[in-house]
Coordinates of C-alpha atoms and ligand atoms in Angstrom, one line a residue:
X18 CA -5.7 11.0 47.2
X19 CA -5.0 14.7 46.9
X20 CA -6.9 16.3 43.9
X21 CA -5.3 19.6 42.9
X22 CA -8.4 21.2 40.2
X23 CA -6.9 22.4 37.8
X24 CA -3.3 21.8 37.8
X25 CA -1.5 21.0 35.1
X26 CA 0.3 17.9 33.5
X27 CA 1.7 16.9 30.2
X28 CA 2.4 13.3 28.9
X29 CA 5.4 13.1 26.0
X30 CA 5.3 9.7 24.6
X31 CA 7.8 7.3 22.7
X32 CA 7.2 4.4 21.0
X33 CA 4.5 2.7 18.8
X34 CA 0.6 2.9 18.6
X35 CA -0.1 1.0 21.5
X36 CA 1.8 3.1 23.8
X37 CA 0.5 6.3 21.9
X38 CA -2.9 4.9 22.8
X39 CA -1.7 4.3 26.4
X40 CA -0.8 8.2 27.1
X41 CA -4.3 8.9 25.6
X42 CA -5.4 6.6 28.0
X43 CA -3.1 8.0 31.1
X44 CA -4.2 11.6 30.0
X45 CA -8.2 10.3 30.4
X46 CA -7.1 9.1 33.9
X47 CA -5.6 12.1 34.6
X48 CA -8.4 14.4 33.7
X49 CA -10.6 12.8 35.5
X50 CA -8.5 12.8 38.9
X51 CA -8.9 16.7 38.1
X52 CA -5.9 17.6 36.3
X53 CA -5.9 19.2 33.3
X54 CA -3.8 18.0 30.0
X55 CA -1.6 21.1 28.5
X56 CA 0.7 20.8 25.4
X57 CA 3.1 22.8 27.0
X58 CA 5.8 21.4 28.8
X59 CA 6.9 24.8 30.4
X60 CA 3.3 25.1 32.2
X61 CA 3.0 21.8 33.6
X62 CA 2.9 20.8 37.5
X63 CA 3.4 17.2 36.5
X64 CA 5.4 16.0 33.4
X65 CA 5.1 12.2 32.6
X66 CA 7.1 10.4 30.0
X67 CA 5.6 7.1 28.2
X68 CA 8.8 5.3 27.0
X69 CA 9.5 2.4 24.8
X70 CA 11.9 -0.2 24.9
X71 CA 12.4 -2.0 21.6
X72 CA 15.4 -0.7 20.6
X73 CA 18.3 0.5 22.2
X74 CA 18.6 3.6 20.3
X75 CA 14.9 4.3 21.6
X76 CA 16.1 3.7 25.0
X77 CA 19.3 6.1 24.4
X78 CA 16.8 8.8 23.2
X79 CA 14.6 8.7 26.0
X80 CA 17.7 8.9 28.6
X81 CA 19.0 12.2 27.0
X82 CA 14.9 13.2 27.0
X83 CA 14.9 12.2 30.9
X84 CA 18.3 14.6 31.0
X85 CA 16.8 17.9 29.5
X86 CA 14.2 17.5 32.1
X87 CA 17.1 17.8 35.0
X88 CA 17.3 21.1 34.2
X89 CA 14.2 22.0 34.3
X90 CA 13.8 19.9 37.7
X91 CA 16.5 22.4 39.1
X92 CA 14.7 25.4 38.5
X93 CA 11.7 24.4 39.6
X94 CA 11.6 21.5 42.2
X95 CA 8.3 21.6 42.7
X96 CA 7.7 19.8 39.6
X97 CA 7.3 16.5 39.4
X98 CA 8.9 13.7 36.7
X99 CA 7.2 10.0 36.4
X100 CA 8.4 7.5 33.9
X101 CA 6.1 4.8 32.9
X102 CA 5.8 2.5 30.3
X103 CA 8.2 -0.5 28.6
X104 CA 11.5 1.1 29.1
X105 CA 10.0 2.0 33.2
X106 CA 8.9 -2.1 33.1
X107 CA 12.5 -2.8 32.0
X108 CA 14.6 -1.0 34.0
X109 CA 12.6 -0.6 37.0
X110 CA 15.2 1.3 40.0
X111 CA 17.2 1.9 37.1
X112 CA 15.8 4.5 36.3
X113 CA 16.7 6.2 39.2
X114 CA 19.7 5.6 38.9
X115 CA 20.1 7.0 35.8
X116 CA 18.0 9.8 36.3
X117 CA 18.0 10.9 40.4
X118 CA 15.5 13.7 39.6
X119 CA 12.9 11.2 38.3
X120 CA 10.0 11.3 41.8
X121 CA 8.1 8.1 39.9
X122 CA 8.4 4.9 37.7
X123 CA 5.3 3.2 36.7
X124 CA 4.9 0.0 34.6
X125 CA 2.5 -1.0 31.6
X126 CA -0.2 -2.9 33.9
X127 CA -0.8 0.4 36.3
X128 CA -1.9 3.2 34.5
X129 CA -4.9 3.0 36.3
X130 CA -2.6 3.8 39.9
X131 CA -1.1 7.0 38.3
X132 CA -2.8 9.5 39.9
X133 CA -2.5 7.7 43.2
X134 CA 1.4 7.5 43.0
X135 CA 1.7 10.9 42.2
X136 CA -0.4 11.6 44.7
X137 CA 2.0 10.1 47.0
X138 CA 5.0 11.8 45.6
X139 CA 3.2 15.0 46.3
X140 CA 2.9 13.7 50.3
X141 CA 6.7 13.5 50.2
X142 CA 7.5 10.3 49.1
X143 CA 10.6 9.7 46.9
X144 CA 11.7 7.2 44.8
X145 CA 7.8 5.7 44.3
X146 CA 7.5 3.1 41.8
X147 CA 4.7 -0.1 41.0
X148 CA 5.8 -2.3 37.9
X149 CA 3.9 -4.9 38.9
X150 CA 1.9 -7.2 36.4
X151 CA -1.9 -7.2 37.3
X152 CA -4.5 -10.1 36.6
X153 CA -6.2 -7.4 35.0
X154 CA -5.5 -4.5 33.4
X155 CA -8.5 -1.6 34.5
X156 CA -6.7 0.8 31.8
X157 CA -7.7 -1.8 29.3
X158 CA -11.6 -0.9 29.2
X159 CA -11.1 3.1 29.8
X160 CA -12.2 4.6 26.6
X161 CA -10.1 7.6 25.4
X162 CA -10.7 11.3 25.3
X163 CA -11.6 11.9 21.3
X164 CA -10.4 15.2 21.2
X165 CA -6.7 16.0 20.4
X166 CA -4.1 18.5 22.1
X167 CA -6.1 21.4 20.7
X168 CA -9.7 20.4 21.8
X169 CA -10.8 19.5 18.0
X170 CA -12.6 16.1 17.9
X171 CA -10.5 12.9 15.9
X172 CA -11.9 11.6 13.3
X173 CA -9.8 8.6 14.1
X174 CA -9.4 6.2 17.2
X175 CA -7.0 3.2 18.4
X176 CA -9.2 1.0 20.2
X177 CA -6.9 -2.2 21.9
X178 CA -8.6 -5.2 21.9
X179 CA -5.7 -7.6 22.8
X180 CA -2.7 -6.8 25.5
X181 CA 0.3 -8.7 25.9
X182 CA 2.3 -11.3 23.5
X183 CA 3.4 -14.7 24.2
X184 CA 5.4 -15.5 20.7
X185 CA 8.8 -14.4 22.1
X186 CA 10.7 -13.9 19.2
X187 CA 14.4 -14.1 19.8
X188 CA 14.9 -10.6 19.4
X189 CA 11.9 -9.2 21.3
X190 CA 11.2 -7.5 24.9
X191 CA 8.0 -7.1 24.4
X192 CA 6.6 -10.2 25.5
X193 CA 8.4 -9.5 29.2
X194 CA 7.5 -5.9 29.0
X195 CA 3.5 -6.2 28.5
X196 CA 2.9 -9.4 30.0
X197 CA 1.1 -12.8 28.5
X198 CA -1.3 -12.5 25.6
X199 CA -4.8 -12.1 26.8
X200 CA -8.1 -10.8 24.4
X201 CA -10.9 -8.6 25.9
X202 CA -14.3 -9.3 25.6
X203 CA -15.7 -8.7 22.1
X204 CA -18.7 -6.8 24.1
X205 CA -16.6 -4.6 26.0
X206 CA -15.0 -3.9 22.2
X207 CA -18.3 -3.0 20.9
X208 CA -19.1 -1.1 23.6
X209 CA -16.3 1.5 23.2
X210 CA -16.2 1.4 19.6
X211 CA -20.3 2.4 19.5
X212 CA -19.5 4.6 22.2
X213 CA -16.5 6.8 20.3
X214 CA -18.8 6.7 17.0
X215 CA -21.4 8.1 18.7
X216 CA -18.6 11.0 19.6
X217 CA -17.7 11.9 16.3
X218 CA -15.2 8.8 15.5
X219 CA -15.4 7.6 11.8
X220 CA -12.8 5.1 11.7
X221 CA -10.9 2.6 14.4
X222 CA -8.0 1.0 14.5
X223 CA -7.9 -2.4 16.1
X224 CA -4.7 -2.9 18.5
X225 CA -2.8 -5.6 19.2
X226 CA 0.6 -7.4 19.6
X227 CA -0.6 -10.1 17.3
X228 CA -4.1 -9.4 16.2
X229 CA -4.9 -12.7 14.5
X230 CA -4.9 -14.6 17.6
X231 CA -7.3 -12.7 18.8
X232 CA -9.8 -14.7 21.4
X233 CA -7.4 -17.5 22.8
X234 CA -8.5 -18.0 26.6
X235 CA -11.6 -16.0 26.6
X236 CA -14.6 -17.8 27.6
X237 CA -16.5 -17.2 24.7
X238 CA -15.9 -18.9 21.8
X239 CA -14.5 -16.1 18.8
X240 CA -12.0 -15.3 16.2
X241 CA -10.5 -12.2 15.0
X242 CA -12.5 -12.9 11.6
X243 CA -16.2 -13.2 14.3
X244 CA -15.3 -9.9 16.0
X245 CA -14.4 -7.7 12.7
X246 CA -17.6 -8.7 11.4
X247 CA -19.2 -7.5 14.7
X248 CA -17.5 -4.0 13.9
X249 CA -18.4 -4.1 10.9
X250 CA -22.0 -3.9 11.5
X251 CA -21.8 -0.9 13.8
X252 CA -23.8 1.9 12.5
X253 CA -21.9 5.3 11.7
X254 CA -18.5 3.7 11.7
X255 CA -17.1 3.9 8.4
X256 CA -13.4 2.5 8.2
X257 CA -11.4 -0.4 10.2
X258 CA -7.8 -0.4 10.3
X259 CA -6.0 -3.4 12.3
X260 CA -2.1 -4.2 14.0
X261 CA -0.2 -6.3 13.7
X262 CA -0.7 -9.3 12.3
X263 CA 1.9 -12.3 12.9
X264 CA 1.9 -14.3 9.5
X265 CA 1.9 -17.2 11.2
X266 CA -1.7 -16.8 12.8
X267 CA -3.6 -15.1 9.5
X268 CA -6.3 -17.2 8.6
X269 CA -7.6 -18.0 5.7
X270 CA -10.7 -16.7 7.2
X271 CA -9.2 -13.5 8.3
X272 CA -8.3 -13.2 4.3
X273 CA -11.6 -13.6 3.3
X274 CA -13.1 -10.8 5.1
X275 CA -11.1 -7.9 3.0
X276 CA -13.4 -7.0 -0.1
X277 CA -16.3 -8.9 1.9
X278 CA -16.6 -6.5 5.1
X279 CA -17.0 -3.4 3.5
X280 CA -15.5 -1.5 6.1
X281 CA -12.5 -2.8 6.7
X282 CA -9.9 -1.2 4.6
X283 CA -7.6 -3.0 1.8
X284 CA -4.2 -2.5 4.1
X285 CA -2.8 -5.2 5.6
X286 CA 0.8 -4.5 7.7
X287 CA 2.3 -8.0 7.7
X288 CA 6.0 -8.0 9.5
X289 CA 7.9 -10.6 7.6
X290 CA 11.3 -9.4 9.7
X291 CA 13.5 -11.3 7.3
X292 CA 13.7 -13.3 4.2
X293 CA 15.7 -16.2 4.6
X294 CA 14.5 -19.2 6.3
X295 CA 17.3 -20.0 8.8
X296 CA 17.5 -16.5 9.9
X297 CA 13.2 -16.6 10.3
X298 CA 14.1 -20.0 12.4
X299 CA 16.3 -18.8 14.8
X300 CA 14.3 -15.7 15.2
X301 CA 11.6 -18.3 16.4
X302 CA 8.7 -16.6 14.3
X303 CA 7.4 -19.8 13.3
X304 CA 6.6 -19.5 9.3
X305 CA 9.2 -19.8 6.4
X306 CA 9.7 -17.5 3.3
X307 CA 7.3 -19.6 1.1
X308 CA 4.8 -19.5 4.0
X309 CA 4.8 -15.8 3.6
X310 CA 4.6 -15.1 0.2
X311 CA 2.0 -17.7 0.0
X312 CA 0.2 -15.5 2.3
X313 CA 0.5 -12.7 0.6
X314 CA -0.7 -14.6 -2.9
X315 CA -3.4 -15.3 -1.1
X316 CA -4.2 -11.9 0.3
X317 CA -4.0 -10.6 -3.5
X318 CA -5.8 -13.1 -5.2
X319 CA -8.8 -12.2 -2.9
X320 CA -8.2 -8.5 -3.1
X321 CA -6.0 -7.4 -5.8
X322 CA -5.4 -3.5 -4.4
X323 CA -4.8 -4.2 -0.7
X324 CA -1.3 -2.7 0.1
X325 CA 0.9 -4.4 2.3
X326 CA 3.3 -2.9 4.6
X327 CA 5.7 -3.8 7.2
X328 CA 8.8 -4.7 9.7
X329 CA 11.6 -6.1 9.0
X330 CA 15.5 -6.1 10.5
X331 CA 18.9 -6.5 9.1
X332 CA 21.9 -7.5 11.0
X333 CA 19.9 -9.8 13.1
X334 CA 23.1 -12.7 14.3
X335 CA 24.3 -14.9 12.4
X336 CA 22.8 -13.2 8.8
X337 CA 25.1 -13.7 6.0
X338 CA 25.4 -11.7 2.9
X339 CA 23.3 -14.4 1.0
X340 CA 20.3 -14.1 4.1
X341 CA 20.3 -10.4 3.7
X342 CA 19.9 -10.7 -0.7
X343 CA 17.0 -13.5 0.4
X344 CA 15.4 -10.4 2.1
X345 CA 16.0 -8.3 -0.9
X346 CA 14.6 -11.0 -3.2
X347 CA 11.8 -11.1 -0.8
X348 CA 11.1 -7.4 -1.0
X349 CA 11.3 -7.7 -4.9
X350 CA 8.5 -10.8 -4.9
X351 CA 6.2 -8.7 -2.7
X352 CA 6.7 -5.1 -3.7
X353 CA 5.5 -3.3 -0.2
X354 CA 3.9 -0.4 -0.7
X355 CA 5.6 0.7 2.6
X356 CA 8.4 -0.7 5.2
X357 CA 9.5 0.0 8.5
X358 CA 13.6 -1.3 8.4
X359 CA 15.7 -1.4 11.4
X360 CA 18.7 -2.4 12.3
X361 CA 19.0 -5.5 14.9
X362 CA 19.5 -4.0 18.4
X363 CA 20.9 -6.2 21.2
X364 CA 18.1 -6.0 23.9
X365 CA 18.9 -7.5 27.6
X366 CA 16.6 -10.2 28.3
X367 CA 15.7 -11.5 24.9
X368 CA 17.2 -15.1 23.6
X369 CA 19.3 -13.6 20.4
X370 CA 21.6 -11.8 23.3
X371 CA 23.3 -15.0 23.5
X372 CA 23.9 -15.8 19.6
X373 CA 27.1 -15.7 18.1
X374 CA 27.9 -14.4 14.8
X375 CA 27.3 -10.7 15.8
X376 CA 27.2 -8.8 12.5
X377 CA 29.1 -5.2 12.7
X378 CA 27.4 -2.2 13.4
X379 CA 29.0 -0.6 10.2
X380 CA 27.7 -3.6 8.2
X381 CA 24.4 -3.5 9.6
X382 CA 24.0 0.3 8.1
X383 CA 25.4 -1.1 4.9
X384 CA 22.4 -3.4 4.5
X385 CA 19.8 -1.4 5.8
X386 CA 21.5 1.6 3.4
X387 CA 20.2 -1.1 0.3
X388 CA 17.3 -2.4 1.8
X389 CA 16.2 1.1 1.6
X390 CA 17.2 2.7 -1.2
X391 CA 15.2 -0.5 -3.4
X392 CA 12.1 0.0 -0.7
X393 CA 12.1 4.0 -1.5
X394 CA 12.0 3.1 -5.3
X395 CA 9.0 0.2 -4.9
X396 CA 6.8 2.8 -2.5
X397 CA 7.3 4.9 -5.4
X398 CA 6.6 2.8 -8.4
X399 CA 3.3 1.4 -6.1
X400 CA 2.5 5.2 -5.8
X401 CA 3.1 6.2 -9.0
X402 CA 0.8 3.5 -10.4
X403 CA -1.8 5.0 -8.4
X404 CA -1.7 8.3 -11.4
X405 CA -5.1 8.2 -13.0
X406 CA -7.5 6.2 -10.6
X407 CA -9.9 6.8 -8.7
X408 CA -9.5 7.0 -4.6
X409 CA -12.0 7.9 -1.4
X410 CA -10.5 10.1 0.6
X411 CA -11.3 10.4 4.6
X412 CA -10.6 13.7 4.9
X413 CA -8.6 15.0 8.3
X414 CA -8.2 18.6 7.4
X415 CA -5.7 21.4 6.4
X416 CA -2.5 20.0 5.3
X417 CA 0.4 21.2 7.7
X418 CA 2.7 22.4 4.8
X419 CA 0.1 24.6 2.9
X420 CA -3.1 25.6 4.4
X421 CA -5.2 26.1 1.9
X422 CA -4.7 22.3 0.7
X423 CA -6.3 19.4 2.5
X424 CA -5.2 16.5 3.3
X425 CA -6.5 12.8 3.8
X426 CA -5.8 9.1 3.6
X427 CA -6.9 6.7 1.4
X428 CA -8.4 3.4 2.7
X429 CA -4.9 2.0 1.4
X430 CA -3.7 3.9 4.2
X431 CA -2.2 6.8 2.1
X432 CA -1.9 10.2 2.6
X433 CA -3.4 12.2 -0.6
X434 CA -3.3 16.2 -0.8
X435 CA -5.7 17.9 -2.8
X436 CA -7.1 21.9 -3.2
X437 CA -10.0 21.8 -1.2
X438 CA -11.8 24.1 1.7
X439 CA -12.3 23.4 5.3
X440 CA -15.6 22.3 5.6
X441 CA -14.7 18.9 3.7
X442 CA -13.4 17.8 6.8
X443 CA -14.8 14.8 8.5
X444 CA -16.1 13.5 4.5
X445 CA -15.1 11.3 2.7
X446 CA -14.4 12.3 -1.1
X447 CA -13.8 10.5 -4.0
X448 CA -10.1 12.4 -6.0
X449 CA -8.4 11.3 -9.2
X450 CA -5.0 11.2 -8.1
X451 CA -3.0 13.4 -10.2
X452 CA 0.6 13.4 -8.8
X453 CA 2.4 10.7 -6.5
X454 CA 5.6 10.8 -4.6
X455 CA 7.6 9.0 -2.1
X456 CA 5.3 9.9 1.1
X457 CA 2.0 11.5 -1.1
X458 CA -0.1 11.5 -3.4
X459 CA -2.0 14.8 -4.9
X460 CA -5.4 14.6 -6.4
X461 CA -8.4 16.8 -7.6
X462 CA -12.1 16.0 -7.5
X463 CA -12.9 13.5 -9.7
X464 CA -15.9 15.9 -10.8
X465 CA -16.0 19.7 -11.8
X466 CA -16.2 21.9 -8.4
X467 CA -16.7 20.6 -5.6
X468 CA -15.9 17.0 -4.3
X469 CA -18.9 15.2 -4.5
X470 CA -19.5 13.1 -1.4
X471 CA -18.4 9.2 -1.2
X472 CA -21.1 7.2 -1.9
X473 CA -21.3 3.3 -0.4
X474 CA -21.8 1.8 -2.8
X475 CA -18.6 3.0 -4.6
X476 CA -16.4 1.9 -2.0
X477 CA -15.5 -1.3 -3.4
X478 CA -14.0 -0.6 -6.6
X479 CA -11.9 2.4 -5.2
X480 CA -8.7 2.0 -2.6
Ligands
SAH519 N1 4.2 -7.2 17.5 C1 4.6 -6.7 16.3 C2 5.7 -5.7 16.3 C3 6.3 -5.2 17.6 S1 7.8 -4.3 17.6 C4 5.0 -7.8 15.4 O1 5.2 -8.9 15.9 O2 5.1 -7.6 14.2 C5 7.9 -3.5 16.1 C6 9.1 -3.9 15.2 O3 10.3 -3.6 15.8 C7 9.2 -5.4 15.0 O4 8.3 -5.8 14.0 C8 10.6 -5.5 14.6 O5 10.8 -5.3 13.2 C9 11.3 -4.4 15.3 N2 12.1 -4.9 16.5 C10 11.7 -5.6 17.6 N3 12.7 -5.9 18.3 C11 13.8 -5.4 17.7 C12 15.2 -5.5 18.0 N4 15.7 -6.1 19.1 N5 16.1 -5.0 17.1 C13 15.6 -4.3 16.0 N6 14.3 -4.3 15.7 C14 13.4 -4.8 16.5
SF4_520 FE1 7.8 -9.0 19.7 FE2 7.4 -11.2 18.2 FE3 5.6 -10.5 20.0 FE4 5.8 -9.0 17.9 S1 5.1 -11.1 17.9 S2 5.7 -8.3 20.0 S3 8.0 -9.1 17.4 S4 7.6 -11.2 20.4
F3S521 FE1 5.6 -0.6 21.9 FE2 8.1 0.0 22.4 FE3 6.6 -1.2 24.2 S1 7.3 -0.7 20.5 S2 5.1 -2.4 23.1 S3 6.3 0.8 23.4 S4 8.7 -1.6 23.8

């Protein structure tokens, strides 16, 4: 393989935290093949694009991306333009098709291969592409660079402990993008995860398609429950995030470890993708509407402040006016504290492709018009309620609208400003929040001066 020190590449990435993680991934791989990572486009010898396929509007975005970068192609031909990831897995020649100045596709199994294929594009090959599934998955176990664009160390890390998804939902490519369900090992989990806290990490998020099922086929015998408690008793790491979680898989035993494990924070993201029960049968997700909400009883009961977010669709075939109120009743049993609404997108592949009862484009932005509008007035009333309490605050550093303010999340997974100075970063402070809007809340020290320092044994009683 030819190794050019020094030269430049830049990876622009669609999608969601999985494939975010990826390009951190592909960017480790990168490095150490001797390239060097640049946030800037213009400089770069070798641009790669990590695209997503889950919608078709995604898809449409990253064409027109994959056109802007014809020009630049012209002007310099040297340069050279792979494509990897779910749309790549998807459309395979495709892509070359669409885009003739594209020298690579790659798929989601063969990160690992990157600098080899561009390697051969550099030799003069054209048109190279591997979307092959692998057995394994080396990418898997490479543990990412901890330092952002601008060389500063993250406080936070994704670390993936489970590829793949085998529920094929009606509407879903992922399962035939990323390949069958499979767990790694809950030491080589530990492994990276002591391995990132011991570079500066202070809080992971756990990745996966469908967390909860975490350890089906592995030769040892564990649960998601048996491996958070693992984490949980890793020295220096202070907060565990997880996603996503299928409702059908969470466990009661999964339940019982928020407000036992005191590091894992009180945020659950729960997809519940509709709320009437024909519409959640033909979607295949396997749980009805009482199933859910039961679930989320449940959740409360054990820990009254953990704020739920997540996914859910409108438009999806064959949903009448009376399924889309059920999902609006649905949202008014819950409250969210936060949702992620789309509109159903026909994707080629999937089972729903072939249901009747298409529902309008123009209706489809009708209900996801409502469905948002009542969501943007509960994640404001579930804010608002927050005016007066008491919240630890991970600090990540200046805020990007004001730089003298800082900013942070909570361990409900919300982002608080406050008036503070730089070297609060990386601590975690306990603020009385003082002000709350639709995407953050403000809040002050909950003492005179300074922000005293987090203690553990607070951590309970605060979100
Ligand atoms: N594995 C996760 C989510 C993966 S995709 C889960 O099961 O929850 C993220 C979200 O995109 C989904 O939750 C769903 O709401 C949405 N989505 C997936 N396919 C879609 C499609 N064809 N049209 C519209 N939204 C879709
Ligand atoms: Fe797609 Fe369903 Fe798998 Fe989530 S669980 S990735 S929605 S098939
Ligand atoms: Fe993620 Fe998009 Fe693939 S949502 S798994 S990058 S299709």
């Amino acid at each position: 393989m030819e190794k050019l020190a020094g030269e430049k590449f830049f990876i622009r990435t669609f999608g969601c935290q999985m494939n975010v993680h990826d390009s951190e991934q592909l960017a480790t791989i990168m490095t150490e093949a001797g390239y060097e990572r640049t946030g800037d486009e213009g400089a770069a010898a070798v641009i790669l694009v990590n695209t997503c396929s889950i919608r078709d509007k995604v898809a449409q975005k990253i064409v027109s991306q994959l056109g802007r970068y014809r020009t630049r192609k012209i002007k310099n031909p040297g340069l050279i333009i792979g494509v990897g990831g779910c749309l790549a897995q998807h459309w395979g020649r495709e892509i070359f098709k669409r885009a003739p100045h594209v020298d690579l596709v790659f798929g989601t199994h063969v990160l690992h291969e990157v600098p080899e294929l561009v390697g051969r594009v550099k030799n003069g090959y054209r048109m190279v592409m591997d979307t092959a599934f692998r057995e394994d998955i080396p990418s898997l176990d490479i543990c990412a660079a901890v330092t952002n664009g601008n060389g500063r160390l993250n406080l936070q890390a994704f670390v993936t402990i489970m590829q793949g998804c085998d529920n094929f939902c009606a509407y879903c490519v992922v399962p035939y993008l990323r390949g069958r369900e499979r767990s790694r090992p809950a030491a080589a989990i530990i492994r990276e995860i002591e391995a990132l806290v011991g570079r500066g990490v202070r809080e992971v998020t756990l990745l996966g398609q469908n967390v909860n099922s975490y350890g089906r086929g592995l030769a040892e015998e564990t649960s998601f429950p048996a491996l958070l408690e693992k984490i949980n008793a890793i020295p220096g790491l202070e907060r565990i995030r997880f996603t996503t979680s299928h409702p059908k898989d969470l466990s009661d035993g999964l339940i019982s470890c928020f407000g036992r494990l005191e590091k894992l924070c009180e945020h659950i993201h729960l997809p519940f993708q509709a709320g009437a029960n024909r519409v959640l049968e033909r979607m295949n997700r396997g749980y009805t509407r009482e199933e859910y909400l039961s679930r989320i009883e449940m959740l409360r009961k054990r820990c009254p402040d953990i704020a739920v977010t997540a996914d859910v669709m409108v438009g999806f075939p064959g949903e009448t006016e009376t399924d889309f109120e059920a999902t609006l009743t649905l949202m008014e049993a819950v409250r969210f504290d936060g949702l992620f609404s789309f509109m159903y997108s026909e994707r080629e592949g999937t089972q729903a492709l072939s249901f009747a009862d298409k529902v309008p484009e123009q209706e489809k932005r009708r209900r996801l018009m409502i469905l948002q509008a009542l969501q943007d007035r509960h994640t404001l009333e579930k804010n608002r309620a927050l005016i007066g309490k008491p919240v630890s605050v991970l600090v990540e550093g200046a805020s990007k609208n004001d730089r003298r303010e800082m900013t942070g999340r909570t361990r409900t997974n919300k982002i608080v400003n406050f008036a503070g100075s730089g070297d609060l970063r990386g601590q975690t402070v306990s603020l009385c929040i003082t002000a709350a809007y639709l995407h953050s809340l403000r809040g002050e020290p909950r003492k005179e001066g300074k922000a005293d320092v987090y203690r553990n044994e607070d951590r309970r009683a605060d979100h």
